[in-house]
Amino acid sequence: MEENKELEVVENQGEVALENNANIKIADDVIAVIAGVAVAEVPGVAEMSGGFAGGISEVLSGKKNLSKGIKVESGEKETKIDVNIIVEYGTRIPDVAFEIQNKVKNAVENMTGLKVVEVNVHIQGVSTDNMDVSTKTENNN
């Protein structure tokens, strides 16, 4: 008779280990993509601010860079995340930042098991692309 062995996944304080003592290391890029998707869901975020390199890679690949504007520093059990965004004109910046912090923390902790100790939101600019034309003319007078 053949014995059916299944690997049991054990979660212990954010570190994921299989029954056979193999550890799983989650790459910073994976954490950055998870955080980027969470940020994209927040109303008031016009775009991510990733600098010159992030913009070039999007143009060359033709794909949207989901980790653009995200910097991750992770250890074995915890991670710190920096988010660089451009907000839409007229949104309340503290509310947008607070929502980003909550969504990123929840998404990363739920998907990776790592403890998120910091989510720093850096506002790099304000997008006026969606402003009403009447608002623009009132501001110019």
Tab-separated table of N, CA and C in Angstrom:
chain	number	residue	atom	x	y	z
A	1	MET	N	0.838	-1.186	0.000
A	1	MET	CA	0.000	0.000	0.000
A	1	MET	C	0.877	1.242	0.000
A	2	GLU	N	0.478	2.173	-0.829
A	2	GLU	CA	1.222	3.424	-0.938
A	2	GLU	C	0.591	4.457	-0.024
A	3	GLU	N	1.436	5.084	0.771
A	3	GLU	CA	0.950	6.078	1.709
A	3	GLU	C	0.865	7.428	1.008
A	4	ASN	N	-0.256	8.128	1.160
A	4	ASN	CA	-0.467	9.420	0.525
A	4	ASN	C	0.014	10.523	1.474
A	5	LYS	N	1.153	11.138	1.126
A	5	LYS	CA	1.688	12.208	1.968
A	5	LYS	C	1.381	13.556	1.336
A	6	GLU	N	0.811	14.441	2.103
A	6	GLU	CA	0.554	15.798	1.641
A	6	GLU	C	1.390	16.749	2.481
A	7	LEU	N	1.912	17.774	1.825
A	7	LEU	CA	2.660	18.779	2.570
A	7	LEU	C	1.689	19.669	3.317
A	8	GLU	N	1.968	19.886	4.563
A	8	GLU	CA	1.127	20.752	5.367
A	8	GLU	C	1.781	22.122	5.438
A	9	VAL	N	1.030	23.154	5.117
A	9	VAL	CA	1.553	24.514	5.179
A	9	VAL	C	1.276	25.054	6.581
A	10	VAL	N	2.330	25.519	7.220
A	10	VAL	CA	2.227	26.029	8.578
A	10	VAL	C	2.608	27.506	8.565
A	11	GLU	N	1.749	28.361	9.125
A	11	GLU	CA	2.059	29.782	9.198
A	11	GLU	C	2.430	30.107	10.639
A	12	ASN	N	3.614	30.689	10.811
A	12	ASN	CA	4.099	31.012	12.144
A	12	ASN	C	4.649	32.424	12.137
A	13	GLN	N	3.914	33.352	12.682
A	13	GLN	CA	4.319	34.752	12.801
A	13	GLN	C	4.824	35.322	11.485
A	14	GLY	N	4.055	35.119	10.402
A	14	GLY	CA	4.391	35.721	9.125
A	14	GLY	C	5.347	34.917	8.270
A	15	GLU	N	6.023	33.935	8.834
A	15	GLU	CA	6.936	33.110	8.045
A	15	GLU	C	6.189	31.861	7.624
A	16	VAL	N	6.244	31.577	6.356
A	16	VAL	CA	5.552	30.409	5.842
A	16	VAL	C	6.572	29.297	5.658
A	17	ALA	N	6.303	28.143	6.244
A	17	ALA	CA	7.214	27.005	6.105
A	17	ALA	C	6.401	25.766	5.790
A	18	LEU	N	6.939	24.935	4.949
A	18	LEU	CA	6.297	23.677	4.642
A	18	LEU	C	6.726	22.651	5.677
A	19	GLU	N	5.975	21.575	5.755
A	19	GLU	CA	6.238	20.533	6.739
A	19	GLU	C	7.672	20.016	6.646
A	20	ASN	N	8.232	19.991	5.440
A	20	ASN	CA	9.582	19.458	5.280
A	20	ASN	C	10.656	20.523	5.546
A	21	ASN	N	10.311	21.567	6.265
A	21	ASN	CA	11.210	22.631	6.697
A	21	ASN	C	11.774	23.482	5.554
A	22	ALA	N	11.125	23.492	4.423
A	22	ALA	CA	11.534	24.376	3.324
A	22	ALA	C	10.892	25.741	3.538
A	23	ASN	N	11.697	26.793	3.511
A	23	ASN	CA	11.170	28.140	3.695
A	23	ASN	C	10.817	28.765	2.358
A	24	ILE	N	9.859	29.682	2.403
A	24	ILE	CA	9.454	30.402	1.209
A	24	ILE	C	9.880	31.845	1.369
A	25	LYS	N	10.647	32.354	0.414
A	25	LYS	CA	11.066	33.753	0.414
A	25	LYS	C	10.291	34.471	-0.679
A	26	ILE	N	9.566	35.489	-0.316
A	26	ILE	CA	8.771	36.248	-1.276
A	26	ILE	C	9.600	37.429	-1.754
A	27	ALA	N	9.778	37.533	-3.060
A	27	ALA	CA	10.599	38.598	-3.645
A	27	ALA	C	9.956	39.961	-3.421
A	28	ASP	N	10.809	40.979	-3.273
A	28	ASP	CA	10.325	42.349	-3.088
A	28	ASP	C	9.454	42.795	-4.258
A	29	ASP	N	9.776	42.339	-5.458
A	29	ASP	CA	8.985	42.699	-6.634
A	29	ASP	C	7.548	42.176	-6.529
A	30	VAL	N	7.386	41.010	-5.953
A	30	VAL	CA	6.050	40.432	-5.771
A	30	VAL	C	5.262	41.276	-4.780
A	31	ILE	N	5.893	41.663	-3.690
A	31	ILE	CA	5.240	42.516	-2.687
A	31	ILE	C	4.875	43.859	-3.310
A	32	ALA	N	5.762	44.392	-4.157
A	32	ALA	CA	5.511	45.681	-4.813
A	32	ALA	C	4.302	45.602	-5.740
A	33	VAL	N	4.141	44.500	-6.457
A	33	VAL	CA	2.988	44.345	-7.344
A	33	VAL	C	1.699	44.258	-6.528
A	34	ILE	N	1.721	43.514	-5.433
A	34	ILE	CA	0.540	43.413	-4.557
A	34	ILE	C	0.155	44.799	-4.047
A	35	ALA	N	1.154	45.569	-3.589
A	35	ALA	CA	0.901	46.918	-3.090
A	35	ALA	C	0.394	47.822	-4.212
A	36	GLY	N	0.969	47.696	-5.409
A	36	GLY	CA	0.558	48.519	-6.538
A	36	GLY	C	-0.887	48.294	-6.942
A	37	VAL	N	-1.320	47.053	-6.929
A	37	VAL	CA	-2.712	46.740	-7.248
A	37	VAL	C	-3.635	47.336	-6.183
A	38	ALA	N	-3.242	47.246	-4.923
A	38	ALA	CA	-4.047	47.812	-3.839
A	38	ALA	C	-4.156	49.335	-3.973
A	39	VAL	N	-3.054	49.999	-4.325
A	39	VAL	CA	-3.062	51.459	-4.488
A	39	VAL	C	-3.971	51.855	-5.650
A	40	ALA	N	-3.949	51.089	-6.725
A	40	ALA	CA	-4.754	51.401	-7.909
A	40	ALA	C	-6.252	51.389	-7.606
A	41	GLU	N	-6.664	50.694	-6.560
A	41	GLU	CA	-8.076	50.608	-6.184
A	41	GLU	C	-8.554	51.809	-5.377
A	42	VAL	N	-7.636	52.675	-4.943
A	42	VAL	CA	-7.998	53.794	-4.075
A	42	VAL	C	-8.469	54.977	-4.915
A	43	PRO	N	-9.686	55.479	-4.653
A	43	PRO	CA	-10.157	56.664	-5.375
A	43	PRO	C	-9.300	57.884	-5.016
A	44	GLY	N	-9.032	58.716	-5.997
A	44	GLY	CA	-8.234	59.912	-5.767
A	44	GLY	C	-6.798	59.776	-6.214
A	45	VAL	N	-6.369	58.548	-6.524
A	45	VAL	CA	-5.010	58.334	-7.025
A	45	VAL	C	-5.065	58.480	-8.543
A	46	ALA	N	-4.380	59.513	-9.069
A	46	ALA	CA	-4.363	59.732	-10.514
A	46	ALA	C	-3.422	58.747	-11.183
A	47	GLU	N	-2.238	58.574	-10.613
A	47	GLU	CA	-1.253	57.645	-11.164
A	47	GLU	C	-0.144	57.414	-10.155
A	48	MET	N	0.655	56.406	-10.450
A	48	MET	CA	1.826	56.124	-9.635
A	48	MET	C	2.974	56.950	-10.189
A	49	SER	N	3.857	57.364	-9.328
A	49	SER	CA	5.006	58.158	-9.746
A	49	SER	C	6.254	57.312	-9.598
A	50	GLY	N	6.761	56.815	-10.732
A	50	GLY	CA	7.870	55.877	-10.666
A	50	GLY	C	9.176	56.390	-11.195
A	51	GLY	N	9.211	57.628	-11.642
A	51	GLY	CA	10.455	58.168	-12.163
A	51	GLY	C	10.714	57.760	-13.593
A	52	PHE	N	11.866	58.112	-14.084
A	52	PHE	CA	12.240	57.922	-15.481
A	52	PHE	C	12.330	56.446	-15.869
A	53	ALA	N	12.968	55.630	-15.038
A	53	ALA	CA	13.171	54.210	-15.365
A	53	ALA	C	11.845	53.472	-15.481
A	54	GLY	N	10.908	53.750	-14.569
A	54	GLY	CA	9.606	53.093	-14.618
A	54	GLY	C	8.830	53.449	-15.867
A	55	GLY	N	8.915	54.708	-16.302
A	55	GLY	CA	8.226	55.146	-17.500
A	55	GLY	C	8.807	54.526	-18.755
A	56	ILE	N	10.132	54.422	-18.822
A	56	ILE	CA	10.791	53.821	-19.983
A	56	ILE	C	10.432	52.348	-20.109
A	57	SER	N	10.420	51.626	-18.990
A	57	SER	CA	10.110	50.194	-19.062
A	57	SER	C	8.677	49.962	-19.536
A	58	GLU	N	7.744	50.856	-19.163
A	58	GLU	CA	6.363	50.733	-19.633
A	58	GLU	C	6.275	50.959	-21.133
A	59	VAL	N	6.994	51.959	-21.625
A	59	VAL	CA	6.961	52.272	-23.051
A	59	VAL	C	7.556	51.119	-23.861
A	60	LEU	N	8.695	50.601	-23.430
A	60	LEU	CA	9.376	49.544	-24.168
A	60	LEU	C	8.616	48.218	-24.149
A	61	SER	N	8.049	47.876	-23.010
A	61	SER	CA	7.367	46.584	-22.897
A	61	SER	C	5.919	46.649	-23.378
A	62	GLY	N	5.336	47.841	-23.353
A	62	GLY	CA	3.934	47.974	-23.735
A	62	GLY	C	2.980	47.511	-22.653
A	63	LYS	N	3.515	47.116	-21.508
A	63	LYS	CA	2.698	46.642	-20.398
A	63	LYS	C	2.724	47.670	-19.268
A	64	LYS	N	1.643	47.705	-18.508
A	64	LYS	CA	1.593	48.590	-17.353
A	64	LYS	C	2.446	47.987	-16.244
A	65	ASN	N	3.315	48.796	-15.676
A	65	ASN	CA	4.190	48.347	-14.599
A	65	ASN	C	3.437	48.491	-13.279
A	66	LEU	N	2.950	47.372	-12.719
A	66	LEU	CA	2.137	47.414	-11.506
A	66	LEU	C	2.937	47.770	-10.261
A	67	SER	N	4.260	47.680	-10.344
A	67	SER	CA	5.072	48.016	-9.176
A	67	SER	C	5.681	49.412	-9.300
A	68	LYS	N	5.282	50.155	-10.318
A	68	LYS	CA	5.795	51.510	-10.526
A	68	LYS	C	5.456	52.379	-9.310
A	69	GLY	N	6.457	53.082	-8.804
A	69	GLY	CA	6.239	53.979	-7.679
A	69	GLY	C	6.242	53.302	-6.323
A	70	ILE	N	6.552	52.011	-6.272
A	70	ILE	CA	6.554	51.263	-5.013
A	70	ILE	C	7.974	50.832	-4.691
A	71	LYS	N	8.411	51.097	-3.460
A	71	LYS	CA	9.715	50.634	-2.995
A	71	LYS	C	9.472	49.742	-1.778
A	72	VAL	N	10.074	48.561	-1.794
A	72	VAL	CA	9.849	47.582	-0.729
A	72	VAL	C	11.175	47.204	-0.089
A	73	GLU	N	11.175	47.175	1.243
A	73	GLU	CA	12.302	46.629	2.005
A	73	GLU	C	11.715	45.536	2.888
A	74	SER	N	12.118	44.294	2.639
A	74	SER	CA	11.534	43.220	3.432
A	74	SER	C	12.601	42.363	4.082
A	75	GLY	N	12.231	41.842	5.232
A	75	GLY	CA	13.064	40.891	5.948
A	75	GLY	C	12.377	39.542	5.925
A	76	GLU	N	12.709	38.706	6.886
A	76	GLU	CA	12.106	37.377	6.932
A	76	GLU	C	10.653	37.404	7.397
A	77	LYS	N	10.336	38.335	8.305
A	77	LYS	CA	9.003	38.329	8.891
A	77	LYS	C	8.243	39.639	8.736
A	78	GLU	N	8.921	40.695	8.285
A	78	GLU	CA	8.248	41.983	8.179
A	78	GLU	C	8.730	42.754	6.957
A	79	THR	N	7.954	43.777	6.599
A	79	THR	CA	8.284	44.566	5.426
A	79	THR	C	7.907	46.027	5.625
A	80	LYS	N	8.626	46.903	4.927
A	80	LYS	CA	8.341	48.339	4.897
A	80	LYS	C	8.095	48.709	3.444
A	81	ILE	N	7.090	49.549	3.216
A	81	ILE	CA	6.701	49.884	1.855
A	81	ILE	C	6.591	51.399	1.707
A	82	ASP	N	7.194	51.933	0.633
A	82	ASP	CA	7.068	53.340	0.270
A	82	ASP	C	6.266	53.425	-1.016
A	83	VAL	N	5.271	54.309	-1.032
A	83	VAL	CA	4.388	54.475	-2.179
A	83	VAL	C	4.506	55.913	-2.670
A	84	ASN	N	4.803	56.095	-3.953
A	84	ASN	CA	4.901	57.424	-4.562
A	84	ASN	C	3.747	57.596	-5.537
A	85	ILE	N	2.900	58.604	-5.279
A	85	ILE	CA	1.704	58.779	-6.106
A	85	ILE	C	1.521	60.221	-6.551
A	86	ILE	N	0.645	60.375	-7.533
A	86	ILE	CA	0.137	61.674	-7.942
A	86	ILE	C	-1.361	61.624	-7.690
A	87	VAL	N	-1.880	62.602	-6.945
A	87	VAL	CA	-3.300	62.605	-6.595
A	87	VAL	C	-4.091	63.437	-7.599
A	88	GLU	N	-5.377	63.144	-7.678
A	88	GLU	CA	-6.277	63.915	-8.528
A	88	GLU	C	-6.589	65.237	-7.842
A	89	TYR	N	-6.690	66.298	-8.632
A	89	TYR	CA	-7.033	67.610	-8.100
A	89	TYR	C	-8.406	67.554	-7.438
A	90	GLY	N	-8.532	68.154	-6.269
A	90	GLY	CA	-9.813	68.221	-5.572
A	90	GLY	C	-10.019	67.132	-4.539
A	91	THR	N	-9.136	66.137	-4.489
A	91	THR	CA	-9.299	65.085	-3.479
A	91	THR	C	-8.608	65.505	-2.193
A	92	ARG	N	-9.104	65.008	-1.092
A	92	ARG	CA	-8.515	65.309	0.209
A	92	ARG	C	-7.325	64.373	0.416
A	93	ILE	N	-6.139	64.926	0.402
A	93	ILE	CA	-4.898	64.149	0.424
A	93	ILE	C	-4.771	63.264	1.671
A	94	PRO	N	-5.053	63.767	2.879
A	94	PRO	CA	-4.934	62.872	4.049
A	94	PRO	C	-5.845	61.646	3.958
A	95	ASP	N	-7.048	61.816	3.395
A	95	ASP	CA	-7.966	60.682	3.255
A	95	ASP	C	-7.429	59.658	2.261
A	96	VAL	N	-6.879	60.134	1.148
A	96	VAL	CA	-6.313	59.239	0.137
A	96	VAL	C	-5.130	58.470	0.734
A	97	ALA	N	-4.251	59.179	1.439
A	97	ALA	CA	-3.068	58.545	2.039
A	97	ALA	C	-3.472	57.495	3.070
A	98	PHE	N	-4.451	57.811	3.907
A	98	PHE	CA	-4.916	56.871	4.931
A	98	PHE	C	-5.502	55.620	4.284
A	99	GLU	N	-6.284	55.801	3.224
A	99	GLU	CA	-6.891	54.665	2.523
A	99	GLU	C	-5.817	53.788	1.870
A	100	ILE	N	-4.784	54.426	1.300
A	100	ILE	CA	-3.674	53.676	0.712
A	100	ILE	C	-2.980	52.841	1.780
A	101	GLN	N	-2.697	53.451	2.922
A	101	GLN	CA	-2.022	52.725	3.999
A	101	GLN	C	-2.822	51.499	4.423
A	102	ASN	N	-4.129	51.659	4.589
A	102	ASN	CA	-4.972	50.530	5.012
A	102	ASN	C	-5.036	49.435	3.955
A	103	LYS	N	-5.280	49.818	2.701
A	103	LYS	CA	-5.416	48.810	1.634
A	103	LYS	C	-4.116	48.057	1.392
A	104	VAL	N	-2.999	48.776	1.372
A	104	VAL	CA	-1.707	48.130	1.136
A	104	VAL	C	-1.381	47.183	2.286
A	105	LYS	N	-1.555	47.642	3.509
A	105	LYS	CA	-1.257	46.811	4.681
A	105	LYS	C	-2.092	45.535	4.663
A	106	ASN	N	-3.390	45.668	4.447
A	106	ASN	CA	-4.266	44.499	4.442
A	106	ASN	C	-3.925	43.538	3.308
A	107	ALA	N	-3.715	44.067	2.106
A	107	ALA	CA	-3.439	43.206	0.950
A	107	ALA	C	-2.134	42.434	1.133
A	108	VAL	N	-1.077	43.128	1.532
A	108	VAL	CA	0.230	42.475	1.672
A	108	VAL	C	0.211	41.467	2.814
A	109	GLU	N	-0.361	41.837	3.951
A	109	GLU	CA	-0.401	40.907	5.086
A	109	GLU	C	-1.237	39.675	4.775
A	110	ASN	N	-2.385	39.868	4.106
A	110	ASN	CA	-3.255	38.730	3.802
A	110	ASN	C	-2.650	37.795	2.758
A	111	MET	N	-1.953	38.349	1.776
A	111	MET	CA	-1.436	37.513	0.694
A	111	MET	C	-0.079	36.892	0.996
A	112	THR	N	0.734	37.552	1.833
A	112	THR	CA	2.092	37.058	2.064
A	112	THR	C	2.316	36.502	3.456
A	113	GLY	N	1.532	36.936	4.423
A	113	GLY	CA	1.764	36.524	5.799
A	113	GLY	C	2.829	37.363	6.494
A	114	LEU	N	3.447	38.287	5.760
A	114	LEU	CA	4.440	39.177	6.364
A	114	LEU	C	3.743	40.275	7.149
A	115	LYS	N	4.390	40.764	8.203
A	115	LYS	CA	3.855	41.880	8.967
A	115	LYS	C	4.331	43.172	8.317
A	116	VAL	N	3.393	44.036	7.965
A	116	VAL	CA	3.732	45.333	7.377
A	116	VAL	C	3.913	46.321	8.528
A	117	VAL	N	5.141	46.801	8.713
A	117	VAL	CA	5.427	47.701	9.830
A	117	VAL	C	5.330	49.169	9.432
A	118	GLU	N	5.476	49.474	8.134
A	118	GLU	CA	5.366	50.859	7.657
A	118	GLU	C	4.790	50.886	6.258
A	119	VAL	N	3.895	51.821	6.017
A	119	VAL	CA	3.477	52.169	4.657
A	119	VAL	C	3.585	53.685	4.580
A	120	ASN	N	4.629	54.157	3.932
A	120	ASN	CA	4.869	55.590	3.794
A	120	ASN	C	4.342	56.054	2.445
A	121	VAL	N	3.478	57.069	2.461
A	121	VAL	CA	2.885	57.592	1.231
A	121	VAL	C	3.537	58.929	0.917
A	122	HIS	N	4.126	59.015	-0.280
A	122	HIS	CA	4.793	60.237	-0.727
A	122	HIS	C	3.974	60.822	-1.876
A	123	ILE	N	3.451	62.032	-1.686
A	123	ILE	CA	2.680	62.708	-2.728
A	123	ILE	C	3.663	63.460	-3.610
A	124	GLN	N	3.771	63.048	-4.873
A	124	GLN	CA	4.739	63.629	-5.796
A	124	GLN	C	4.145	64.738	-6.655
A	125	GLY	N	2.823	64.843	-6.678
A	125	GLY	CA	2.211	65.877	-7.504
A	125	GLY	C	0.702	65.788	-7.483
A	126	VAL	N	0.087	66.744	-8.201
A	126	VAL	CA	-1.365	66.805	-8.318
A	126	VAL	C	-1.706	66.828	-9.800
A	127	SER	N	-2.597	65.940	-10.220
A	127	SER	CA	-3.013	65.881	-11.610
A	127	SER	C	-4.218	66.781	-11.816
A	128	THR	N	-4.132	67.649	-12.810
A	128	THR	CA	-5.251	68.535	-13.129
A	128	THR	C	-5.935	68.102	-14.416
A	129	ASP	N	-5.631	66.909	-14.907
A	129	ASP	CA	-6.203	66.420	-16.163
A	129	ASP	C	-7.721	66.308	-16.116
A	130	ASN	N	-8.283	65.967	-14.979
A	130	ASN	CA	-9.727	65.741	-14.871
A	130	ASN	C	-10.481	66.954	-14.337
A	131	MET	N	-9.815	68.100	-14.293
A	131	MET	CA	-10.479	69.299	-13.786
A	131	MET	C	-11.566	69.745	-14.748
A	132	ASP	N	-12.628	70.307	-14.205
A	132	ASP	CA	-13.715	70.869	-15.002
A	132	ASP	C	-13.207	72.143	-15.686
A	133	VAL	N	-13.603	72.376	-16.926
A	133	VAL	CA	-13.151	73.545	-17.684
A	133	VAL	C	-13.554	74.833	-16.981
A	134	SER	N	-14.744	74.876	-16.368
A	134	SER	CA	-15.187	76.089	-15.673
A	134	SER	C	-14.296	76.396	-14.477
A	135	THR	N	-13.768	75.353	-13.829
A	135	THR	CA	-12.850	75.554	-12.704
A	135	THR	C	-11.548	76.169	-13.190
A	136	LYS	N	-11.054	75.726	-14.348
A	136	LYS	CA	-9.815	76.263	-14.888
A	136	LYS	C	-9.962	77.741	-15.225
A	137	THR	N	-11.097	78.134	-15.836
A	137	THR	CA	-11.262	79.531	-16.208
A	137	THR	C	-11.458	80.411	-14.977
A	138	GLU	N	-12.125	79.899	-13.951
A	138	GLU	CA	-12.299	80.678	-12.724
A	138	GLU	C	-10.955	80.933	-12.060
A	139	ASN	N	-10.063	79.970	-12.073
A	139	ASN	CA	-8.752	80.128	-11.448
A	139	ASN	C	-7.848	81.071	-12.224
A	140	ASN	N	-8.085	81.215	-13.528
A	140	ASN	CA	-7.254	82.101	-14.334
A	140	ASN	C	-7.684	83.556	-14.225
A	141	ASN	N	-8.874	83.839	-13.731
A	141	ASN	CA	-9.356	85.226	-13.615
A	141	ASN	C	-9.036	85.822	-12.299
